Amino acid sequence: LLSGLTRRTTGTGTTAGTAARREDGAAFTARLNGVDRDGQHELLLDLVRSCIADVLGYQDPAAVAPDIAFEQLGFDSLTAVELRNRLTGATGARLPATLVFDHPTPAALAAHLLDLLAPSGHKAARAKLDEVAAFLTALTVDADDHSLITEQLEDLLTRWRRAADEAEDGADGTDDSDLDSASDEELFSLVDTNRKA
């Protein structure tokens, strides 16, 4: 009877703990989204150093140098798992037990968490494109569907290139509509400026 009660109690606690971690992770992600890239890295580095200080019993997280190796700090398998658990609880991310061995300094670990929790535009797009590539590789379609999908992909690529061209034109301060209404003197001045550049 007691063992059954213990199992039920433990299960409830685990569920509650999981829910709490999700809430903590959502709150932390919201904080990350509220700052720029540099601010995100600083926030994650502060979190990593704070968790390290807790695990190792340091009074001040500032005592943990960002570039010191975990090996020098005295981390072993048990403390590595404890740090992983604290970071998982704070961020809500699923992290491997080998975290401190894969990323050997607090700064490297913070950079890894940044890529994991708030990937840059390039990395996020690359991940999605890898998913699309894997999906298309495994896809079996007839000739007609293949042609339609190819047209959609080509259209997407055309729109992507057009958006890049428009962004570049905007950065240069030029616009086709401006060129149409420009005077001869303005056109000669533009050509002369581009030739000098």
mmCIF file with all atom_site columns, N, CA and C in Angstrom, residues 69-104:
data_model
loop_
_atom_site.group_PDB
_atom_site.id
_atom_site.type_symbol
_atom_site.label_atom_id
_atom_site.label_alt_id
_atom_site.label_comp_id
_atom_site.label_asym_id
_atom_site.label_entity_id
_atom_site.label_seq_id
_atom_site.pdbx_PDB_ins_code
_atom_site.Cartn_x
_atom_site.Cartn_y
_atom_site.Cartn_z
_atom_site.occupancy
_atom_site.B_iso_or_equiv
_atom_site.pdbx_formal_charge
_atom_site.auth_seq_id
_atom_site.auth_comp_id
_atom_site.auth_asym_id
_atom_site.auth_atom_id
_atom_site.pdbx_PDB_model_num
ATOM 1   N N  . ALA A 1 69  ? 38.004 26.313 -18.489 1.00 0.00 ? 69  ALA A N  1
ATOM 2   C CA . ALA A 1 69  ? 37.507 24.988 -18.888 1.00 0.00 ? 69  ALA A CA 1
ATOM 3   C C  . ALA A 1 69  ? 36.763 24.332 -17.726 1.00 0.00 ? 69  ALA A C  1
ATOM 4   N N  . PHE A 1 70  ? 35.699 23.625 -18.039 1.00 0.00 ? 70  PHE A N  1
ATOM 5   C CA . PHE A 1 70  ? 34.954 22.905 -17.012 1.00 0.00 ? 70  PHE A CA 1
ATOM 6   C C  . PHE A 1 70  ? 35.867 21.909 -16.288 1.00 0.00 ? 70  PHE A C  1
ATOM 7   N N  . GLU A 1 71  ? 36.820 21.375 -17.019 1.00 0.00 ? 71  GLU A N  1
ATOM 8   C CA . GLU A 1 71  ? 37.759 20.431 -16.432 1.00 0.00 ? 71  GLU A CA 1
ATOM 9   C C  . GLU A 1 71  ? 38.555 21.107 -15.307 1.00 0.00 ? 71  GLU A C  1
ATOM 10  N N  . GLN A 1 72  ? 38.956 22.357 -15.553 1.00 0.00 ? 72  GLN A N  1
ATOM 11  C CA . GLN A 1 72  ? 39.693 23.096 -14.536 1.00 0.00 ? 72  GLN A CA 1
ATOM 12  C C  . GLN A 1 72  ? 38.815 23.419 -13.324 1.00 0.00 ? 72  GLN A C  1
ATOM 13  N N  . LEU A 1 73  ? 37.542 23.587 -13.569 1.00 0.00 ? 73  LEU A N  1
ATOM 14  C CA . LEU A 1 73  ? 36.617 23.876 -12.472 1.00 0.00 ? 73  LEU A CA 1
ATOM 15  C C  . LEU A 1 73  ? 36.348 22.632 -11.621 1.00 0.00 ? 73  LEU A C  1
ATOM 16  N N  . GLY A 1 74  ? 36.767 21.474 -12.104 1.00 0.00 ? 74  GLY A N  1
ATOM 17  C CA . GLY A 1 74  ? 36.595 20.250 -11.330 1.00 0.00 ? 74  GLY A CA 1
ATOM 18  C C  . GLY A 1 74  ? 35.322 19.482 -11.633 1.00 0.00 ? 74  GLY A C  1
ATOM 19  N N  . PHE A 1 75  ? 34.704 19.730 -12.799 1.00 0.00 ? 75  PHE A N  1
ATOM 20  C CA . PHE A 1 75  ? 33.477 19.016 -13.143 1.00 0.00 ? 75  PHE A CA 1
ATOM 21  C C  . PHE A 1 75  ? 33.766 17.543 -13.415 1.00 0.00 ? 75  PHE A C  1
ATOM 22  N N  . ASP A 1 76  ? 32.886 16.705 -12.910 1.00 0.00 ? 76  ASP A N  1
ATOM 23  C CA . ASP A 1 76  ? 32.923 15.279 -13.220 1.00 0.00 ? 76  ASP A CA 1
ATOM 24  C C  . ASP A 1 76  ? 31.555 14.882 -13.763 1.00 0.00 ? 76  ASP A C  1
ATOM 25  N N  . SER A 1 77  ? 31.328 13.595 -13.915 1.00 0.00 ? 77  SER A N  1
ATOM 26  C CA . SER A 1 77  ? 30.069 13.134 -14.515 1.00 0.00 ? 77  SER A CA 1
ATOM 27  C C  . SER A 1 77  ? 28.852 13.571 -13.705 1.00 0.00 ? 77  SER A C  1
ATOM 28  N N  . LEU A 1 78  ? 28.946 13.489 -12.378 1.00 0.00 ? 78  LEU A N  1
ATOM 29  C CA . LEU A 1 78  ? 27.806 13.837 -11.533 1.00 0.00 ? 78  LEU A CA 1
ATOM 30  C C  . LEU A 1 78  ? 27.495 15.322 -11.594 1.00 0.00 ? 78  LEU A C  1
ATOM 31  N N  . THR A 1 79  ? 28.531 16.167 -11.466 1.00 0.00 ? 79  THR A N  1
ATOM 32  C CA . THR A 1 79  ? 28.287 17.614 -11.501 1.00 0.00 ? 79  THR A CA 1
ATOM 33  C C  . THR A 1 79  ? 27.878 18.056 -12.905 1.00 0.00 ? 79  THR A C  1
ATOM 34  N N  . ALA A 1 80  ? 28.363 17.354 -13.930 1.00 0.00 ? 80  ALA A N  1
ATOM 35  C CA . ALA A 1 80  ? 27.955 17.671 -15.300 1.00 0.00 ? 80  ALA A CA 1
ATOM 36  C C  . ALA A 1 80  ? 26.459 17.432 -15.487 1.00 0.00 ? 80  ALA A C  1
ATOM 37  N N  . VAL A 1 81  ? 25.978 16.313 -14.954 1.00 0.00 ? 81  VAL A N  1
ATOM 38  C CA . VAL A 1 81  ? 24.542 16.005 -15.050 1.00 0.00 ? 81  VAL A CA 1
ATOM 39  C C  . VAL A 1 81  ? 23.728 17.005 -14.239 1.00 0.00 ? 81  VAL A C  1
ATOM 40  N N  . GLU A 1 82  ? 24.241 17.386 -13.076 1.00 0.00 ? 82  GLU A N  1
ATOM 41  C CA . GLU A 1 82  ? 23.517 18.359 -12.249 1.00 0.00 ? 82  GLU A CA 1
ATOM 42  C C  . GLU A 1 82  ? 23.412 19.697 -12.960 1.00 0.00 ? 82  GLU A C  1
ATOM 43  N N  . LEU A 1 83  ? 24.496 20.125 -13.607 1.00 0.00 ? 83  LEU A N  1
ATOM 44  C CA . LEU A 1 83  ? 24.457 21.386 -14.358 1.00 0.00 ? 83  LEU A CA 1
ATOM 45  C C  . LEU A 1 83  ? 23.468 21.276 -15.505 1.00 0.00 ? 83  LEU A C  1
ATOM 46  N N  . ARG A 1 84  ? 23.507 20.150 -16.221 1.00 0.00 ? 84  ARG A N  1
ATOM 47  C CA . ARG A 1 84  ? 22.551 19.941 -17.309 1.00 0.00 ? 84  ARG A CA 1
ATOM 48  C C  . ARG A 1 84  ? 21.114 20.048 -16.804 1.00 0.00 ? 84  ARG A C  1
ATOM 49  N N  . ASN A 1 85  ? 20.838 19.431 -15.646 1.00 0.00 ? 85  ASN A N  1
ATOM 50  C CA . ASN A 1 85  ? 19.483 19.459 -15.099 1.00 0.00 ? 85  ASN A CA 1
ATOM 51  C C  . ASN A 1 85  ? 19.048 20.882 -14.737 1.00 0.00 ? 85  ASN A C  1
ATOM 52  N N  . ARG A 1 86  ? 19.960 21.653 -14.182 1.00 0.00 ? 86  ARG A N  1
ATOM 53  C CA . ARG A 1 86  ? 19.626 23.039 -13.825 1.00 0.00 ? 86  ARG A CA 1
ATOM 54  C C  . ARG A 1 86  ? 19.346 23.877 -15.077 1.00 0.00 ? 86  ARG A C  1
ATOM 55  N N  . LEU A 1 87  ? 20.161 23.691 -16.098 1.00 0.00 ? 87  LEU A N  1
ATOM 56  C CA . LEU A 1 87  ? 19.960 24.449 -17.336 1.00 0.00 ? 87  LEU A CA 1
ATOM 57  C C  . LEU A 1 87  ? 18.674 24.010 -18.040 1.00 0.00 ? 87  LEU A C  1
ATOM 58  N N  . THR A 1 88  ? 18.385 22.720 -17.984 1.00 0.00 ? 88  THR A N  1
ATOM 59  C CA . THR A 1 88  ? 17.127 22.233 -18.559 1.00 0.00 ? 88  THR A CA 1
ATOM 60  C C  . THR A 1 88  ? 15.937 22.848 -17.824 1.00 0.00 ? 88  THR A C  1
ATOM 61  N N  . GLY A 1 89  ? 16.028 22.883 -16.499 1.00 0.00 ? 89  GLY A N  1
ATOM 62  C CA . GLY A 1 89  ? 14.940 23.468 -15.719 1.00 0.00 ? 89  GLY A CA 1
ATOM 63  C C  . GLY A 1 89  ? 14.754 24.941 -16.003 1.00 0.00 ? 89  GLY A C  1
ATOM 64  N N  . ALA A 1 90  ? 15.853 25.662 -16.250 1.00 0.00 ? 90  ALA A N  1
ATOM 65  C CA . ALA A 1 90  ? 15.772 27.112 -16.474 1.00 0.00 ? 90  ALA A CA 1
ATOM 66  C C  . ALA A 1 90  ? 15.301 27.464 -17.875 1.00 0.00 ? 90  ALA A C  1
ATOM 67  N N  . THR A 1 91  ? 15.697 26.651 -18.870 1.00 0.00 ? 91  THR A N  1
ATOM 68  C CA . THR A 1 91  ? 15.406 26.999 -20.265 1.00 0.00 ? 91  THR A CA 1
ATOM 69  C C  . THR A 1 91  ? 14.282 26.174 -20.880 1.00 0.00 ? 91  THR A C  1
ATOM 70  N N  . GLY A 1 92  ? 14.012 24.995 -20.300 1.00 0.00 ? 92  GLY A N  1
ATOM 71  C CA . GLY A 1 92  ? 13.017 24.114 -20.890 1.00 0.00 ? 92  GLY A CA 1
ATOM 72  C C  . GLY A 1 92  ? 13.547 23.299 -22.052 1.00 0.00 ? 92  GLY A C  1
ATOM 73  N N  . ALA A 1 93  ? 14.836 23.481 -22.388 1.00 0.00 ? 93  ALA A N  1
ATOM 74  C CA . ALA A 1 93  ? 15.419 22.750 -23.519 1.00 0.00 ? 93  ALA A CA 1
ATOM 75  C C  . ALA A 1 93  ? 15.851 21.356 -23.092 1.00 0.00 ? 93  ALA A C  1
ATOM 76  N N  . ARG A 1 94  ? 15.763 20.411 -24.007 1.00 0.00 ? 94  ARG A N  1
ATOM 77  C CA . ARG A 1 94  ? 16.241 19.055 -23.748 1.00 0.00 ? 94  ARG A CA 1
ATOM 78  C C  . ARG A 1 94  ? 17.730 19.026 -24.071 1.00 0.00 ? 94  ARG A C  1
ATOM 79  N N  . LEU A 1 95  ? 18.550 18.809 -23.055 1.00 0.00 ? 95  LEU A N  1
ATOM 80  C CA . LEU A 1 95  ? 19.993 18.888 -23.201 1.00 0.00 ? 95  LEU A CA 1
ATOM 81  C C  . LEU A 1 95  ? 20.630 17.548 -22.864 1.00 0.00 ? 95  LEU A C  1
ATOM 82  N N  . PRO A 1 96  ? 21.721 17.172 -23.533 1.00 0.00 ? 96  PRO A N  1
ATOM 83  C CA . PRO A 1 96  ? 22.377 15.888 -23.261 1.00 0.00 ? 96  PRO A CA 1
ATOM 84  C C  . PRO A 1 96  ? 23.205 15.933 -21.988 1.00 0.00 ? 96  PRO A C  1
ATOM 85  N N  . ALA A 1 97  ? 23.446 14.797 -21.407 1.00 0.00 ? 97  ALA A N  1
ATOM 86  C CA . ALA A 1 97  ? 24.253 14.708 -20.188 1.00 0.00 ? 97  ALA A CA 1
ATOM 87  C C  . ALA A 1 97  ? 25.706 15.063 -20.460 1.00 0.00 ? 97  ALA A C  1
ATOM 88  N N  . THR A 1 98  ? 26.120 14.969 -21.718 1.00 0.00 ? 98  THR A N  1
ATOM 89  C CA . THR A 1 98  ? 27.508 15.266 -22.096 1.00 0.00 ? 98  THR A CA 1
ATOM 90  C C  . THR A 1 98  ? 27.727 16.738 -22.417 1.00 0.00 ? 98  THR A C  1
ATOM 91  N N  . LEU A 1 99  ? 26.812 17.596 -22.015 1.00 0.00 ? 99  LEU A N  1
ATOM 92  C CA . LEU A 1 99  ? 26.824 19.006 -22.394 1.00 0.00 ? 99  LEU A CA 1
ATOM 93  C C  . LEU A 1 99  ? 28.161 19.684 -22.117 1.00 0.00 ? 99  LEU A C  1
ATOM 94  N N  . VAL A 1 100 ? 28.681 19.529 -20.889 1.00 0.00 ? 100 VAL A N  1
ATOM 95  C CA . VAL A 1 100 ? 29.910 20.242 -20.528 1.00 0.00 ? 100 VAL A CA 1
ATOM 96  C C  . VAL A 1 100 ? 31.140 19.635 -21.200 1.00 0.00 ? 100 VAL A C  1
ATOM 97  N N  . PHE A 1 101 ? 31.030 18.389 -21.680 1.00 0.00 ? 101 PHE A N  1
ATOM 98  C CA . PHE A 1 101 ? 32.152 17.778 -22.373 1.00 0.00 ? 101 PHE A CA 1
ATOM 99  C C  . PHE A 1 101 ? 32.135 18.154 -23.862 1.00 0.00 ? 101 PHE A C  1
ATOM 100 N N  . ASP A 1 102 ? 30.946 18.422 -24.385 1.00 0.00 ? 102 ASP A N  1
ATOM 101 C CA . ASP A 1 102 ? 30.822 18.840 -25.778 1.00 0.00 ? 102 ASP A CA 1
ATOM 102 C C  . ASP A 1 102 ? 31.147 20.321 -25.954 1.00 0.00 ? 102 ASP A C  1
ATOM 103 N N  . HIS A 1 103 ? 30.919 21.106 -24.916 1.00 0.00 ? 103 HIS A N  1
ATOM 104 C CA . HIS A 1 103 ? 31.154 22.558 -24.961 1.00 0.00 ? 103 HIS A CA 1
ATOM 105 C C  . HIS A 1 103 ? 31.970 22.919 -23.722 1.00 0.00 ? 103 HIS A C  1
ATOM 106 N N  . PRO A 1 104 ? 33.291 22.953 -23.842 1.00 0.00 ? 104 PRO A N  1
ATOM 107 C CA . PRO A 1 104 ? 34.183 22.873 -22.670 1.00 0.00 ? 104 PRO A CA 1
ATOM 108 C C  . PRO A 1 104 ? 34.343 24.116 -21.807 1.00 0.00 ? 104 PRO A C  1
#
